[in-house]
Short mmCIF file of C-alpha atoms and ligand atoms in Angstrom, two decimals:
data_model
loop_
_atom_site.label_atom_id
_atom_site.label_comp_id
_atom_site.label_asym_id
_atom_site.label_seq_id
_atom_site.Cartn_x
_atom_site.Cartn_y
_atom_site.Cartn_z
CA MET A 916 90.46 129.87 127.24
CA GLY A 917 91.94 130.94 130.53
CA LYS A 918 92.15 134.67 129.82
CA PRO A 919 89.74 136.10 127.26
CA THR A 920 91.76 139.32 126.88
CA GLY A 921 95.18 137.63 126.71
CA PHE A 922 95.60 138.17 122.97
CA ILE A 923 95.02 141.91 123.46
CA GLU A 924 97.26 142.27 126.50
CA PHE A 925 100.36 140.27 125.57
CA LEU A 926 102.69 140.48 122.60
CA ARG A 927 104.22 137.39 121.01
CA GLU A 928 107.51 136.59 122.71
CA LEU A 929 109.96 133.81 121.87
CA PRO A 930 112.62 132.40 124.22
CA SER A 931 115.93 134.18 124.20
CA GLU A 932 118.82 132.41 122.60
CA LEU A 933 122.59 132.62 122.53
CA THR A 934 123.87 135.17 120.04
CA PRO A 935 124.76 133.67 116.65
CA LEU A 936 128.48 134.20 117.24
CA ASP A 937 128.45 132.70 120.75
CA ARG A 938 126.77 129.52 119.64
CA LEU A 939 129.34 128.81 116.93
CA HIS A 940 131.81 127.69 119.63
CA ASN A 941 130.00 124.44 120.31
CA TRP A 942 127.33 121.98 119.11
CA ASP A 943 124.81 122.66 121.89
CA GLU A 944 121.20 123.69 121.42
CA PHE A 945 121.00 127.46 121.72
CA HIS A 946 117.43 128.30 122.79
CA LEU A 947 117.30 129.28 126.46
CA PRO A 948 114.36 128.19 128.62
CA MET A 949 111.58 130.75 129.11
CA PRO A 950 110.39 131.54 132.65
CA GLU A 951 107.00 130.07 133.53
CA ASP A 952 105.26 133.42 134.07
CA LYS A 953 106.16 134.45 130.53
CA LEU A 954 104.98 131.12 129.14
CA ARG A 955 101.72 131.58 130.96
CA ASN A 956 101.20 134.94 129.23
CA GLN A 957 102.06 133.42 125.87
CA ALA A 958 99.53 130.61 126.40
CA ALA A 959 96.98 133.26 127.39
CA ARG A 960 97.24 134.72 123.86
CA CYS A 961 95.35 131.65 122.53
CA MET A 962 91.81 132.74 121.58
CA ASP A 963 90.30 129.23 121.83
CA CYS A 964 88.71 129.75 118.42
CA GLY A 965 85.43 128.10 117.49
CA THR A 966 87.26 126.31 114.70
CA PRO A 967 90.82 125.84 115.91
CA PHE A 968 92.60 125.55 112.56
CA CYS A 969 95.89 125.06 114.45
CA HIS A 970 94.93 121.55 115.53
CA THR A 971 92.52 120.41 112.87
CA GLY A 972 94.98 119.59 110.12
CA THR A 973 92.46 120.70 107.48
CA LEU A 974 93.01 121.56 103.84
CA ILE A 975 92.99 125.26 102.99
CA SER A 976 93.15 126.01 99.24
CA GLY A 977 94.27 122.43 98.70
CA MET A 978 97.22 122.83 101.10
CA ALA A 979 97.48 120.91 104.35
CA SER A 980 97.18 123.32 107.22
CA GLY A 981 97.40 123.00 110.98
CA CYS A 982 98.96 120.25 113.04
CA PRO A 983 99.28 116.94 111.14
CA ILE A 984 98.93 114.99 114.38
CA ASN A 985 96.02 117.09 115.64
CA ASN A 986 97.72 118.28 118.81
CA LEU A 987 95.06 119.58 121.22
CA ILE A 988 96.63 123.03 121.17
CA PRO A 989 93.88 125.26 122.62
CA GLU A 990 93.39 122.73 125.44
CA TRP A 991 97.00 122.71 126.56
CA ASN A 992 97.32 126.46 126.12
CA ASP A 993 94.44 126.83 128.57
CA LEU A 994 96.04 124.34 131.01
CA ILE A 995 99.36 126.20 130.91
CA TYR A 996 97.63 129.50 131.57
CA ARG A 997 96.04 127.86 134.62
CA GLY A 998 99.39 126.41 135.76
CA LEU A 999 98.31 122.77 135.22
CA TRP A 1000 101.53 121.52 133.65
CA ARG A 1001 101.12 117.84 134.38
CA GLU A 1002 97.65 117.83 132.83
CA ALA A 1003 99.01 119.72 129.82
CA LEU A 1004 101.69 117.04 129.41
CA ASP A 1005 99.09 114.26 129.44
CA ARG A 1006 97.05 116.13 126.87
CA LEU A 1007 100.14 116.58 124.67
CA HIS A 1008 101.09 112.90 124.85
CA LYS A 1009 97.59 111.89 123.75
CA THR A 1010 98.37 112.91 120.16
CA ASN A 1011 102.15 113.14 120.00
CA ASN A 1012 104.58 110.37 120.93
CA PHE A 1013 107.60 112.65 120.76
CA PRO A 1014 106.82 116.31 121.53
CA GLU A 1015 110.48 116.94 122.42
CA PHE A 1016 111.35 116.33 118.74
CA THR A 1017 108.55 118.37 117.15
CA GLY A 1018 108.87 121.06 119.83
CA ARG A 1019 112.43 121.59 118.62
CA VAL A 1020 112.45 121.00 114.85
CA CYS A 1021 108.90 121.32 113.53
CA PRO A 1022 108.34 124.26 111.18
CA ALA A 1023 105.05 124.61 113.07
CA PRO A 1024 102.28 124.59 110.45
CA CYS A 1025 100.04 125.10 113.51
CA GLU A 1026 101.40 128.64 113.88
CA GLY A 1027 100.74 129.29 110.19
CA SER A 1028 97.10 128.37 110.83
CA CYS A 1029 96.65 130.32 114.07
CA VAL A 1030 93.65 132.63 113.63
CA LEU A 1031 95.33 135.30 115.76
CA GLY A 1032 97.94 135.38 112.99
CA ILE A 1033 95.49 137.13 110.65
CA HIS A 1034 95.97 140.38 112.56
CA ASN A 1035 98.81 139.74 115.01
CA PRO A 1036 101.80 137.46 115.25
CA PRO A 1037 100.53 133.92 116.02
CA VAL A 1038 100.62 132.18 119.40
CA THR A 1039 104.05 130.66 120.16
CA ILE A 1040 102.63 127.14 119.99
CA LYS A 1041 105.92 125.40 119.23
CA ASN A 1042 107.74 126.92 122.18
CA ILE A 1043 104.88 126.14 124.56
CA GLU A 1044 104.87 122.52 123.35
CA CYS A 1045 108.62 122.24 123.89
CA SER A 1046 108.38 123.79 127.35
CA ILE A 1047 105.64 121.35 128.42
CA ILE A 1048 107.59 118.26 127.40
CA ASP A 1049 110.91 119.56 128.77
CA LYS A 1050 109.27 120.23 132.13
CA GLY A 1051 107.73 116.75 132.00
CA TRP A 1052 111.16 115.14 131.63
CA GLU A 1053 112.84 117.41 134.20
CA SER A 1054 110.10 116.75 136.74
CA GLY A 1055 110.40 112.96 136.34
CA TRP A 1056 106.79 112.70 135.17
CA ILE A 1057 107.73 110.61 132.15
CA THR A 1058 108.45 107.08 133.29
CA ALA A 1059 108.47 103.69 131.57
CA ASN A 1060 104.97 102.34 131.22
CA PRO A 1061 105.13 98.90 129.59
CA PRO A 1062 101.82 97.35 128.50
CA ALA A 1063 100.08 95.28 131.19
CA ILE A 1064 99.05 92.55 128.73
CA ARG A 1065 100.98 91.11 125.80
CA THR A 1066 99.09 89.81 122.75
CA GLY A 1067 101.82 87.35 121.76
CA LYS A 1068 101.97 88.87 118.24
CA LYS A 1069 105.34 89.90 116.82
CA VAL A 1070 105.88 92.94 114.59
CA ALA A 1071 109.06 93.98 112.78
CA VAL A 1072 109.57 97.67 112.04
CA ILE A 1073 112.22 98.42 109.41
CA GLY A 1074 113.88 101.79 109.99
CA SER A 1075 114.13 103.73 113.25
CA GLY A 1076 113.34 107.31 112.19
CA PRO A 1077 110.36 109.16 113.67
CA ALA A 1078 107.89 107.10 111.60
CA GLY A 1079 109.39 103.78 112.73
CA LEU A 1080 109.67 104.90 116.34
CA ALA A 1081 106.08 106.20 116.45
CA ALA A 1082 104.82 102.95 114.91
CA ALA A 1083 106.90 100.90 117.36
CA ASP A 1084 105.70 102.93 120.36
CA GLN A 1085 102.04 102.57 119.41
CA LEU A 1086 102.27 98.85 118.58
CA ASN A 1087 104.11 98.20 121.83
CA LYS A 1088 101.42 100.10 123.73
CA ALA A 1089 98.87 97.80 122.06
CA GLY A 1090 100.75 94.85 123.59
CA HIS A 1091 102.60 93.46 120.58
CA TRP A 1092 106.28 92.48 120.73
CA VAL A 1093 108.07 94.99 118.50
CA THR A 1094 111.56 94.71 117.04
CA VAL A 1095 112.99 97.71 115.16
CA TYR A 1096 115.71 96.95 112.59
CA GLU A 1097 118.13 99.79 111.76
CA ARG A 1098 121.07 99.62 109.37
CA ALA A 1099 122.98 102.48 111.06
CA ASP A 1100 125.02 101.93 114.21
CA ARG A 1101 122.55 104.00 116.25
CA PRO A 1102 118.76 104.22 116.09
CA GLY A 1103 116.84 107.43 115.39
CA GLY A 1104 116.97 107.81 111.58
CA LEU A 1105 117.36 111.45 110.60
CA LEU A 1106 116.69 112.49 114.20
CA MET A 1107 120.08 110.93 114.99
CA TYR A 1108 122.06 111.17 111.74
CA GLY A 1109 120.66 114.09 109.77
CA ILE A 1110 119.29 116.92 111.88
CA PRO A 1111 122.40 118.35 113.61
CA ASN A 1112 122.97 118.41 117.35
CA MET A 1113 122.45 122.17 117.77
CA LYS A 1114 118.87 121.74 116.53
CA LEU A 1115 118.17 118.49 118.37
CA ASP A 1116 120.51 117.22 121.08
CA LYS A 1117 121.37 113.56 120.55
CA GLU A 1118 122.51 112.47 124.02
CA GLU A 1119 120.03 114.43 126.10
CA VAL A 1120 116.95 114.40 123.90
CA VAL A 1121 117.02 111.62 121.27
CA LEU A 1122 118.77 108.93 123.32
CA ARG A 1123 116.62 109.67 126.37
CA ARG A 1124 113.46 108.80 124.41
CA LEU A 1125 115.09 105.77 122.75
CA GLN A 1126 116.05 104.41 126.16
CA MET A 1127 112.50 104.92 127.41
CA LEU A 1128 111.11 102.96 124.45
CA GLU A 1129 113.53 100.12 125.19
CA GLN A 1130 112.54 100.12 128.87
CA GLU A 1131 108.94 99.78 127.77
CA GLY A 1132 109.80 96.68 125.73
CA VAL A 1133 110.68 97.84 122.20
CA LYS A 1134 113.74 95.95 120.93
CA MET A 1135 116.22 97.85 118.72
CA VAL A 1136 118.55 95.89 116.44
CA CYS A 1137 121.18 98.19 114.88
CA ASN A 1138 123.85 97.55 112.24
CA THR A 1139 121.32 95.37 110.42
CA GLU A 1140 120.17 96.23 106.93
CA VAL A 1141 117.06 94.32 105.98
CA GLY A 1142 117.53 92.81 102.53
CA LYS A 1143 121.29 92.49 103.11
CA ASP A 1144 122.20 91.41 106.66
CA ILE A 1145 118.87 89.69 107.15
CA SER A 1146 116.68 88.55 104.29
CA SER A 1147 113.31 90.19 103.90
CA GLN A 1148 111.77 86.73 103.38
CA ASP A 1149 113.08 85.56 106.77
CA LEU A 1150 111.53 88.64 108.32
CA LEU A 1151 108.17 87.94 106.67
CA ASN A 1152 108.30 84.34 107.89
CA GLU A 1153 109.28 85.26 111.44
CA TYR A 1154 106.85 88.12 112.15
CA ASP A 1155 103.08 88.43 112.17
CA ALA A 1156 103.35 91.84 110.47
CA VAL A 1157 106.00 94.19 109.09
CA VAL A 1158 105.97 98.01 109.01
CA ILE A 1159 108.41 99.57 106.55
CA CYS A 1160 109.70 103.02 107.58
CA THR A 1161 112.94 103.25 105.64
CA GLY A 1162 112.78 106.96 104.77
CA ALA A 1163 113.44 108.76 101.48
CA THR A 1164 117.18 108.71 101.60
CA LYS A 1165 118.13 108.65 97.89
CA PRO A 1166 119.80 112.04 97.25
CA ARG A 1167 119.29 114.10 94.09
CA ASP A 1168 122.60 114.38 92.20
CA LEU A 1169 123.94 117.13 89.95
CA ASN A 1170 125.40 115.55 86.85
CA ILE A 1171 127.35 118.45 85.41
CA GLU A 1172 130.94 118.60 84.18
CA GLY A 1173 133.45 118.00 86.98
CA ARG A 1174 131.05 116.12 89.29
CA GLN A 1175 133.69 113.41 89.84
CA LEU A 1176 136.19 115.84 91.41
CA LYS A 1177 137.31 115.30 95.00
CA GLY A 1178 135.66 117.59 97.54
CA ILE A 1179 132.11 117.30 96.15
CA HIS A 1180 129.83 115.41 98.54
CA PHE A 1181 126.20 114.77 99.25
CA ALA A 1182 125.05 116.82 102.23
CA MET A 1183 124.09 113.71 104.17
CA GLU A 1184 127.64 112.31 103.95
CA PHE A 1185 128.88 115.52 105.56
CA LEU A 1186 126.15 115.78 108.24
CA THR A 1187 126.12 112.08 109.19
CA ALA A 1188 129.89 111.81 109.60
CA ASN A 1189 129.87 115.01 111.65
CA THR A 1190 127.29 113.78 114.16
CA LYS A 1191 128.99 110.40 114.33
CA ALA A 1192 132.29 112.11 115.16
CA LEU A 1193 130.59 114.08 117.94
CA LEU A 1194 128.99 110.98 119.44
CA ASP A 1195 132.09 108.80 119.07
CA GLY A 1196 134.33 111.53 120.48
CA GLN A 1197 136.61 111.45 117.42
CA PRO A 1198 136.31 111.84 113.66
CA GLY A 1199 136.01 108.63 111.66
CA GLU A 1200 137.60 107.88 108.28
CA ASP A 1201 134.58 109.30 106.46
CA PHE A 1202 134.69 112.65 108.32
CA ILE A 1203 134.59 115.64 105.96
CA SER A 1204 136.12 118.83 107.33
CA ALA A 1205 135.04 122.31 106.24
CA ALA A 1206 137.76 123.99 108.34
CA GLY A 1207 139.51 126.80 106.47
CA LYS A 1208 137.59 126.08 103.25
CA ASP A 1209 135.35 128.14 100.99
CA VAL A 1210 132.21 126.04 101.15
CA VAL A 1211 129.49 126.12 98.49
CA ILE A 1212 126.20 124.49 99.36
CA ILE A 1213 123.79 123.78 96.52
CA GLY A 1214 120.22 123.79 97.79
CA GLY A 1215 118.30 126.18 100.01
CA GLY A 1216 116.15 123.86 102.17
CA ASP A 1217 116.54 122.55 105.72
CA THR A 1218 119.39 120.26 104.69
CA GLY A 1219 121.28 123.16 103.11
CA THR A 1220 120.76 125.29 106.22
CA ASP A 1221 122.11 122.49 108.41
CA CYS A 1222 125.20 122.33 106.17
CA VAL A 1223 125.69 126.09 106.66
CA GLY A 1224 125.47 125.78 110.47
CA THR A 1225 127.79 122.76 110.50
CA SER A 1226 130.40 124.36 108.17
CA LEU A 1227 130.48 127.45 110.39
CA ARG A 1228 131.12 125.34 113.47
CA HIS A 1229 134.02 123.71 111.60
CA ASN A 1230 135.34 127.27 111.08
CA CYS A 1231 135.07 127.45 107.31
CA ARG A 1232 136.64 130.42 105.51
CA SER A 1233 133.45 131.38 103.68
CA VAL A 1234 130.06 129.88 102.91
CA THR A 1235 127.76 130.40 99.93
CA GLN A 1236 124.37 128.77 99.50
CA LEU A 1237 122.98 128.54 95.96
CA GLU A 1238 119.21 128.49 95.56
CA ILE A 1239 117.60 128.13 92.14
CA MET A 1240 114.25 129.53 93.30
CA PRO A 1241 113.59 133.28 93.52
CA GLN A 1242 113.85 135.02 96.87
CA PRO A 1243 110.50 134.65 98.64
CA PRO A 1244 108.56 137.82 99.50
CA ARG A 1245 109.24 139.35 102.92
CA GLU A 1246 105.61 140.32 103.46
CA ARG A 1247 102.31 138.57 102.96
CA ALA A 1248 101.04 139.08 99.40
CA ALA A 1249 98.19 141.62 99.24
CA ASP A 1250 95.82 139.04 97.73
CA ASN A 1251 96.60 136.39 100.36
CA PRO A 1252 94.26 136.50 103.36
CA TRP A 1253 96.25 133.93 105.35
CA PRO A 1254 99.67 134.45 106.94
CA GLU A 1255 102.43 132.58 105.19
CA TRP A 1256 104.53 131.81 108.24
CA PRO A 1257 106.68 129.69 108.24
CA LYS A 1258 107.09 130.05 104.48
CA ILE A 1259 107.63 133.80 104.59
CA TYR A 1260 111.14 135.11 104.22
CA ARG A 1261 113.08 134.33 107.33
CA LEU A 1262 116.66 134.01 108.34
CA ASP A 1263 116.91 130.46 109.60
CA TYR A 1264 119.54 129.74 112.22
CA GLY A 1265 122.31 128.86 109.74
CA GLN A 1266 121.89 131.99 107.64
CA GLU A 1267 121.64 134.11 110.77
CA GLU A 1268 124.94 132.68 112.00
CA ALA A 1269 126.60 133.15 108.59
CA ALA A 1270 125.41 136.77 108.49
CA ALA A 1271 126.87 137.37 111.96
CA ARG A 1272 130.17 135.71 111.05
CA PHE A 1273 130.69 137.12 107.54
CA GLY A 1274 128.37 140.12 107.47
CA ASP A 1275 125.93 138.83 104.85
CA ASP A 1276 123.18 136.30 104.16
CA PRO A 1277 124.95 133.39 102.40
CA ARG A 1278 122.00 132.68 100.10
CA VAL A 1279 122.27 133.52 96.43
CA TYR A 1280 118.84 133.21 94.80
CA THR A 1281 117.76 132.29 91.24
CA THR A 1282 121.22 130.89 90.60
CA THR A 1283 122.34 127.48 89.48
CA ALA A 1284 125.64 125.64 88.99
CA THR A 1285 126.74 124.80 85.47
CA LYS A 1286 130.20 123.26 85.89
CA PHE A 1287 132.84 122.35 88.50
CA GLU A 1288 136.52 122.98 87.86
CA GLY A 1289 139.50 121.34 89.54
CA ASP A 1290 143.27 121.24 89.88
CA SER A 1291 145.74 118.73 88.43
CA GLU A 1292 145.25 116.44 91.45
CA GLY A 1293 141.53 116.17 90.86
CA ASN A 1294 140.41 118.44 93.72
CA VAL A 1295 137.54 120.83 93.17
CA THR A 1296 138.68 124.45 93.05
CA GLY A 1297 135.71 126.35 91.65
CA ILE A 1298 132.10 126.26 90.64
CA HIS A 1299 130.63 128.02 87.59
CA THR A 1300 127.24 129.60 88.18
CA VAL A 1301 124.63 131.46 86.20
CA GLN A 1302 121.49 133.34 87.15
CA VAL A 1303 118.20 132.01 85.87
CA GLU A 1304 114.85 133.47 84.95
CA TRP A 1305 111.72 131.40 85.47
CA GLN A 1306 109.71 131.32 82.25
CA ARG A 1307 106.65 129.33 81.24
CA ASN A 1308 107.07 126.75 78.47
CA GLU A 1309 104.37 125.84 75.94
CA LYS A 1310 102.74 123.48 78.50
CA GLY A 1311 102.51 126.34 81.00
CA GLN A 1312 105.20 124.88 83.30
CA PHE A 1313 107.78 127.20 84.88
CA ILE A 1314 111.27 126.38 83.57
CA PRO A 1315 114.53 128.09 84.66
CA GLN A 1316 116.31 129.80 81.74
CA PRO A 1317 119.95 130.96 82.08
CA VAL A 1318 120.43 134.72 81.78
CA ALA A 1319 123.32 135.55 79.43
CA GLY A 1320 126.05 137.71 80.94
CA THR A 1321 125.44 136.61 84.56
CA GLU A 1322 128.04 133.81 84.59
CA LYS A 1323 130.42 133.71 87.59
CA VAL A 1324 133.07 131.42 89.06
CA ILE A 1325 133.08 130.97 92.84
CA PRO A 1326 136.31 129.56 94.33
CA THR A 1327 135.61 126.51 96.51
CA GLN A 1328 137.35 123.53 98.07
CA LEU A 1329 134.20 121.85 99.41
CA VAL A 1330 130.84 121.52 97.64
CA LEU A 1331 127.83 120.04 99.42
CA LEU A 1332 124.87 118.84 97.36
CA ALA A 1333 121.64 119.48 99.27
CA MET A 1334 119.08 119.40 96.48
CA GLY A 1335 116.49 117.15 98.02
CA PHE A 1336 115.76 113.46 97.85
CA LEU A 1337 114.32 111.16 95.21
CA GLY A 1338 112.37 108.79 97.43
CA PRO A 1339 113.33 105.54 99.13
CA GLU A 1340 116.29 103.42 98.16
CA GLN A 1341 114.93 100.76 95.85
CA PRO A 1342 116.72 97.40 96.57
CA LEU A 1343 114.56 96.45 99.59
CA LEU A 1344 111.37 97.40 97.74
CA ASP A 1345 112.41 95.33 94.72
CA ASP A 1346 113.51 92.45 96.93
CA LEU A 1347 110.06 92.35 98.49
CA GLY A 1348 108.32 92.93 95.15
CA LEU A 1349 106.37 95.92 96.50
CA GLU A 1350 104.25 98.05 94.21
CA LYS A 1351 105.44 101.66 93.91
CA ASP A 1352 103.72 104.91 93.05
CA ALA A 1353 104.67 107.21 90.16
CA ARG A 1354 107.46 108.78 92.26
CA SER A 1355 109.00 105.40 93.24
CA ASN A 1356 107.66 105.65 96.79
CA ILE A 1357 106.00 102.61 98.33
CA LYS A 1358 102.39 102.44 97.16
CA ALA A 1359 100.10 102.48 100.18
CA GLU A 1360 97.15 104.80 100.69
CA HIS A 1361 97.39 107.39 103.46
CA GLY A 1362 95.00 106.33 106.21
CA GLN A 1363 95.29 102.64 105.24
CA PHE A 1364 99.08 102.28 105.00
CA ALA A 1365 98.67 98.74 103.62
CA THR A 1366 101.14 97.91 100.83
CA SER A 1367 100.57 95.54 97.91
CA LEU A 1368 101.89 92.68 100.10
CA PRO A 1369 99.71 91.05 102.74
CA LYS A 1370 100.69 91.93 106.34
CA VAL A 1371 103.16 94.60 105.18
CA PHE A 1372 102.51 98.29 105.96
CA ALA A 1373 104.50 101.40 105.04
CA ALA A 1374 104.78 104.81 106.71
CA GLY A 1375 106.81 108.00 106.69
CA ASP A 1376 109.06 109.38 103.99
CA CYS A 1377 109.33 106.02 102.18
CA ARG A 1378 105.59 106.30 101.49
CA ARG A 1379 105.01 110.05 101.12
CA GLY A 1380 108.47 111.25 99.98
CA GLN A 1381 110.81 113.51 101.97
CA SER A 1382 108.67 115.45 104.39
CA LEU A 1383 108.69 116.49 108.05
CA VAL A 1384 109.18 114.83 111.41
CA VAL A 1385 105.59 115.63 112.37
CA TRP A 1386 104.24 113.91 109.25
CA ALA A 1387 106.45 110.88 109.95
CA ILE A 1388 104.88 110.66 113.42
CA ASN A 1389 101.40 111.00 111.89
CA GLU A 1390 102.15 108.16 109.48
CA GLY A 1391 103.82 105.90 112.05
CA ARG A 1392 100.81 106.23 114.33
CA GLY A 1393 98.39 105.57 111.47
CA ALA A 1394 100.29 102.53 110.21
CA ALA A 1395 100.40 101.13 113.76
CA ARG A 1396 96.64 101.55 114.06
CA GLU A 1397 96.01 99.69 110.79
CA CYS A 1398 98.57 97.02 111.64
CA ASP A 1399 96.91 96.47 115.02
CA ARG A 1400 93.51 96.22 113.31
CA PHE A 1401 94.97 93.61 110.93
CA LEU A 1402 96.47 91.59 113.79
CA MET A 1403 93.53 91.76 116.21
CA GLY A 1404 90.49 92.31 113.99
CA ALA A 1405 89.76 95.63 115.76
CA THR A 1406 91.85 98.39 117.29
CA ASP A 1407 91.75 100.96 120.07
CA LEU A 1408 94.77 102.84 118.73
CA PRO A 1409 93.96 106.41 117.57
P1 LIG B 109 114.09 108.55 108.38
O1 LIG B 109 114.19 109.49 109.49
O2 LIG B 109 114.84 108.85 107.13
O3 LIG B 109 114.53 107.11 108.93
C1 LIG B 109 114.64 106.00 108.06
C2 LIG B 109 115.61 105.01 108.70
O4 LIG B 109 115.52 103.76 107.99
C3 LIG B 109 117.07 105.43 108.58
O5 LIG B 109 117.66 105.41 109.86
C4 LIG B 109 117.70 104.38 107.68
O6 LIG B 109 119.04 104.09 108.02
C5 LIG B 109 116.80 103.19 107.95
N1 LIG B 109 116.82 102.19 106.87
C6 LIG B 109 116.68 102.41 105.54
N2 LIG B 109 116.70 101.24 104.86
C7 LIG B 109 116.88 100.26 105.79
C8 LIG B 109 116.98 98.84 105.71
N3 LIG B 109 116.89 98.18 104.54
N4 LIG B 109 117.16 98.14 106.87
C9 LIG B 109 117.23 98.78 108.08
N5 LIG B 109 117.15 100.12 108.19
C10 LIG B 109 116.96 100.87 107.07
N6 LIG B 109 112.00 117.73 109.35
C11 LIG B 109 111.47 118.59 110.25
O7 LIG B 109 110.29 118.46 110.60
N7 LIG B 109 112.23 119.60 110.78
C12 LIG B 109 113.55 119.76 110.48
O8 LIG B 109 114.20 120.67 110.98
C13 LIG B 109 114.12 118.85 109.56
N8 LIG B 109 115.44 118.94 109.26
C14 LIG B 109 115.97 118.04 108.41
C15 LIG B 109 117.33 118.11 108.16
C16 LIG B 109 117.92 117.21 107.29
C17 LIG B 109 119.39 117.30 107.05
C18 LIG B 109 117.12 116.23 106.63
C19 LIG B 109 117.74 115.28 105.66
C20 LIG B 109 115.78 116.14 106.89
C21 LIG B 109 115.18 117.03 107.78
N9 LIG B 109 113.83 116.97 108.09
C22 LIG B 109 113.30 117.83 109.00
C23 LIG B 109 112.97 115.90 107.51
C24 LIG B 109 112.75 114.76 108.53
O9 LIG B 109 113.94 114.46 109.20
C25 LIG B 109 112.19 113.51 107.83
O10 LIG B 109 111.00 113.87 107.16
C26 LIG B 109 111.88 112.39 108.83
O11 LIG B 109 113.02 112.03 109.57
C27 LIG B 109 111.35 111.15 108.11
O12 LIG B 109 111.18 110.12 109.02
P2 LIG B 109 111.18 108.59 108.58
O13 LIG B 109 111.03 107.81 109.83
O14 LIG B 109 110.17 108.38 107.51
O15 LIG B 109 112.59 108.31 107.90
#
């Protein structure tokens, strides 16, 4: 704790950013760097608590709290206050393979657990993390560091999202030869094709790290779907171990009347084709344009927000986001002793931009779609909605009930379904004969990561269901540790 009175002297301050209207003109990230003296003051707000909930990843009231990868937050806050940036970077890399990803997109459960947050706004942990890693790259401190000794063991990682990349990085550091198989044309999983460029820059941030991994010896094989382009049995025969990190990419559908109409797409079709067009420099055949359209997005999570931001950058005519859940409270509930950030009501970037462009928050709460209608050529033209009330059934479960008299029709030419994901795609799992859990995820205990097949491990969303980048990194690191233990009989990996 560099400055014992820092939390009394300094107010929470976030980096400035481009105004919502200015940033709609391009696909660039919009947070501006914060000067070092300001960052130093922000780091000085850390109280170096006896029990630093921010980095412990403990359970509070049954809910996971704090950083899932146990970032050494009070330690690097102290180092930043003292101006020791290089040391802070080393401390950050001890627990996090990719701070430039989490520093940009993590919802920061660490900030929700910051003890200062009980009385004051929490320490700006996420921004300090991002500033440390960005300075590390800019200063040339991050260089390829291939392992000095190779074990001669070969590991295949299936899927190149944050779980697969973290597993590959750790296994490579342990000296194994690692090959990552990815069915898309570029590696990165949802970091590449999912989270849009304005949240996480592809060329400057994602590709930079991918290139570093390759320089250190990780081999990436793209355009190769395991189970289709290469048989899973061949992979099992060729490698000493396999780590499956295929994500939870099966989207939830909405099987109501009119679903077959043209102009109704899964959110990921829209977002993936958009990023691909940006990277390729031209739209492909599967590109879906929102330009000039009234867009309706069904689903109020991160994916829905990314569809709002993307539709606005296409210059849509209007955007509406339907959310079946009630509007969350703006303030902490009186009976809740712990701050609810980041779950408290907040305008995320997409809604903020929509409000600036059209004068209102695009979210419509406690509302669901009941039917799509179309024209004679089979194009969607409208969506029927109704408000719901959440009532308990006889088993005590909350069930949405339509409220009579609240029916509406919203005109639309583009509907994006962003209602979450139903776990991993099943063909590869069935091909391998893997055991699954009750939610069709790969069965493998957290901490062990071993599947029902010998020498096969699983990590990330394909094991835990759709989650967060930081949890994918946690799982990739853990699976690598257990895989290394399996290969070598013991492991030094954390
Ligand atoms: P993924 O990132 O899904 O990667 C899995 C990879 O496996 C994919 O590239 C897929 O093509 C590949 N694959 C699948 N099957 C095969 C096969 N048979 N052969 C070869 N390759 C295969 N989290 C946050 O923390 N912050 C955010 O802001 C955020 N925004 C999000 C926005 C969107 C639109 C979405 C969809 C998710 C978002 N998330 C966010 C969640 C986060 O991206 C995921 O939890 C995380 O990427 C999961 O990592 P993963 O490695 O398990 O899987």
